[in-house]
mmCIF file of C-alpha atoms in Angstrom:
data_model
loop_
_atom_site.group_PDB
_atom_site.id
_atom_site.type_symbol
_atom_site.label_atom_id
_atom_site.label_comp_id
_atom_site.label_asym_id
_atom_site.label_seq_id
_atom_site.Cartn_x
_atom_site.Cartn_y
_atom_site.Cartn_z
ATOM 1 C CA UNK A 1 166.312 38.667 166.044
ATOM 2 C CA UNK A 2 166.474 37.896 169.754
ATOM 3 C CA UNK A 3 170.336 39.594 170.545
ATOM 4 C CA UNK A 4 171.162 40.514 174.225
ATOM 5 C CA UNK A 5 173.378 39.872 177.032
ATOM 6 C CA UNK A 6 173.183 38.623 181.166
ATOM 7 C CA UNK A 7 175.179 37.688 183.716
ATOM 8 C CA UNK A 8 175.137 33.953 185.329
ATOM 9 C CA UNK A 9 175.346 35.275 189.046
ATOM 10 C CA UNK A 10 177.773 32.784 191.168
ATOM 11 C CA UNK A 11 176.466 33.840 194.070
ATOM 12 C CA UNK A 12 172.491 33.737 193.634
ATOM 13 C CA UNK A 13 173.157 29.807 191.436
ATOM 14 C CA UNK A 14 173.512 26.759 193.523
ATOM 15 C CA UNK A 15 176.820 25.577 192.309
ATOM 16 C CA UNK A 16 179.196 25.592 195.522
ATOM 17 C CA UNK A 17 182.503 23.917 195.093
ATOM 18 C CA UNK A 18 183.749 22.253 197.936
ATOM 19 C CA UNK A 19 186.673 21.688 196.516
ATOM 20 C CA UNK A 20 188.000 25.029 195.969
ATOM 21 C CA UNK A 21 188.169 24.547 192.173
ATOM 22 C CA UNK A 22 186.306 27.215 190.049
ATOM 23 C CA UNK A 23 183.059 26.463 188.187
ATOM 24 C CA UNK A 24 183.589 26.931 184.561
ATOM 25 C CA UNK A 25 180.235 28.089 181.994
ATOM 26 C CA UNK A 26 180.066 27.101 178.405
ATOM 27 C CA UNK A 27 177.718 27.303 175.551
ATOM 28 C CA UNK A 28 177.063 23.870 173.861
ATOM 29 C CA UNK A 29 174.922 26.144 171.185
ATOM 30 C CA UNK A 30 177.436 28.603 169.908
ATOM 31 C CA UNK A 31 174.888 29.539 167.088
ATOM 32 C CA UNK A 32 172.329 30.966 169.678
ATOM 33 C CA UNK A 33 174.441 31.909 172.362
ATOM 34 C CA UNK A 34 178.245 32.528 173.914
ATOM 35 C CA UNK A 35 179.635 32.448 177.256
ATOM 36 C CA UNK A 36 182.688 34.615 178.242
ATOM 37 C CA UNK A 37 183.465 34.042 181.863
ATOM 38 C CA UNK A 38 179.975 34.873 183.600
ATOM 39 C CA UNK A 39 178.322 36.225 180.720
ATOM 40 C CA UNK A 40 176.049 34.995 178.089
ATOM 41 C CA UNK A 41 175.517 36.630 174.600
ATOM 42 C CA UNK A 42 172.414 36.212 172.931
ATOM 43 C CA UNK A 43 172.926 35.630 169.529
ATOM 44 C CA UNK A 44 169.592 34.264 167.732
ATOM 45 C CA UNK A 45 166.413 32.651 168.628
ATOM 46 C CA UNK A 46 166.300 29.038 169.576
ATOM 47 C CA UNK A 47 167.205 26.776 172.809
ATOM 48 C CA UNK A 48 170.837 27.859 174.191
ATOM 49 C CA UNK A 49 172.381 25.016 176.370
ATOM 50 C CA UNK A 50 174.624 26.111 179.144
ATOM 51 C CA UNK A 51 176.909 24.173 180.416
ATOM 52 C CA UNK A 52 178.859 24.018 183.766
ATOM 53 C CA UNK A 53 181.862 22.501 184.567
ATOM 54 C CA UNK A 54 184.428 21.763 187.489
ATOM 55 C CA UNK A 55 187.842 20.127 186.766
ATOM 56 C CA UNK A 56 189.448 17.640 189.347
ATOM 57 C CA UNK A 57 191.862 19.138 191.570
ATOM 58 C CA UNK A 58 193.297 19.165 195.147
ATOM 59 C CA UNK A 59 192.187 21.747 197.963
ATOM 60 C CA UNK A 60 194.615 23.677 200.552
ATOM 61 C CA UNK A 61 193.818 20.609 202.921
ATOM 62 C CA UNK A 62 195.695 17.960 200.518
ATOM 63 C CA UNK A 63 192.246 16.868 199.618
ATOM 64 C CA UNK A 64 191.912 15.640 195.771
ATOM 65 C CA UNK A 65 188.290 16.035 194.062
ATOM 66 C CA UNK A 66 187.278 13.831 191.111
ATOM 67 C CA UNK A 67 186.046 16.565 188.321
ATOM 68 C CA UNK A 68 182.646 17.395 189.178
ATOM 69 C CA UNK A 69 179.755 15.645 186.013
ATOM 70 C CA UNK A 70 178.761 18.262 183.757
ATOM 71 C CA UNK A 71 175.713 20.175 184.550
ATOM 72 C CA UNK A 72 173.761 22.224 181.758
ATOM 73 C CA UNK A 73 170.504 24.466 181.566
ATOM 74 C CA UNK A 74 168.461 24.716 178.356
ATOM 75 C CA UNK A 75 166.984 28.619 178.101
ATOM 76 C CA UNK A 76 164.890 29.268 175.319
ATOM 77 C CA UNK A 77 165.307 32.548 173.078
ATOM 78 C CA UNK A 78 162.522 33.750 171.108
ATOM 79 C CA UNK A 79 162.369 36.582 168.219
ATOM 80 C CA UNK A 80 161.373 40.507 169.998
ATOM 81 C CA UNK A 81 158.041 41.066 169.450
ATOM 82 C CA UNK A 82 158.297 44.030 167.995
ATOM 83 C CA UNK A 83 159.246 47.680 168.668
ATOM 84 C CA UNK A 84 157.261 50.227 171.055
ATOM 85 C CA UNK A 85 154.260 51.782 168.813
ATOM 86 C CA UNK A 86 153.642 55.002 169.274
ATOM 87 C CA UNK A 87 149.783 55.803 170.168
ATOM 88 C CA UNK A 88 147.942 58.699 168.280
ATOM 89 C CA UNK A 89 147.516 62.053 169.432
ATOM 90 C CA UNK A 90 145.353 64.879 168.474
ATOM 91 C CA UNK A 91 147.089 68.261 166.797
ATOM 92 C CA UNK A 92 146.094 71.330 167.867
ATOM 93 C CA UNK A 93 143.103 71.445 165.074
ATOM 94 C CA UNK A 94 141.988 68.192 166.484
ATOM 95 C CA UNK A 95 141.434 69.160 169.659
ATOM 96 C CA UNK A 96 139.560 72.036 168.391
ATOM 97 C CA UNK A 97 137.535 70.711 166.092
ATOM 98 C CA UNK A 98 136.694 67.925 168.985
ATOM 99 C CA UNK A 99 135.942 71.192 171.679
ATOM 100 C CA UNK A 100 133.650 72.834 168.976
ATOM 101 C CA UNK A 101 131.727 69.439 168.145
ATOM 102 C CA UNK A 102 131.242 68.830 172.032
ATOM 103 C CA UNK A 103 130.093 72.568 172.069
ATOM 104 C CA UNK A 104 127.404 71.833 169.167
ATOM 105 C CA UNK A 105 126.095 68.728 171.146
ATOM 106 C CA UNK A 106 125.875 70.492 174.371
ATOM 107 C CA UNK A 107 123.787 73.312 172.360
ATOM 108 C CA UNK A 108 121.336 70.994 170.349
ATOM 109 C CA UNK A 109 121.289 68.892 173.897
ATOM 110 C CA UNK A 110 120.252 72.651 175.637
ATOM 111 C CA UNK A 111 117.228 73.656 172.643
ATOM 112 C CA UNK A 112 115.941 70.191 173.022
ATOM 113 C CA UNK A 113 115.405 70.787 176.686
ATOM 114 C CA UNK A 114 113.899 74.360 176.071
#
């Protein structure tokens, strides 16, 4: 199952209020992810819709702003792959047993030459 969690970054997104009102995130797909504040939970695979929003309000000039039109971002979650495999080693007899049979072929190689 795809399960994580990141950070929407305010400062690195595009979203600048003019208006001095905060820009609120959502999840429209609460079955593949959540958003608390700035962060996003990953909860299954499938197409999580974010959402953000900006309510109407008045800045510190006396300026009123209509609330800003909803804005969302599809990102799609798929299932992990799979787990890190481990890659076969030799033992100690292994290695041996490969040392000896190099030793054999250098020997039959040498008597050939002879």
């Amino acid at each position: 199952m795809a399960n994580g969690t990141f950070a929407i970054n305010p400062a690195a997104s595009s979203a600048t209020p003019n208006s001095g009102q905060p820009i609120t995130y959502s999840s429209l797909t609460t079955g593949v992810c959540t958003v608390s504040g700035t962060t996003v939970t990953m909860l299954a695979a499938g197409t999580c819709t974010l959402a953000a929003d900006q309510a109407a309000g008045t800045d510190t000039n006396g300026d009123s702003y209509m609330a800003a039109a909803q804005v969302t971002q599809n990102v799609t979650i798929t299932n992990n792959p799979g787990g890190v495999a481990a890659v076969p080693t030799l033992g100690e007899w292994g290695l041996m047993l490969l040392g000896l049979l190099a030793a054999a072929l250098g020997v039959r190689g040498l008597r050939r030459q002879a």
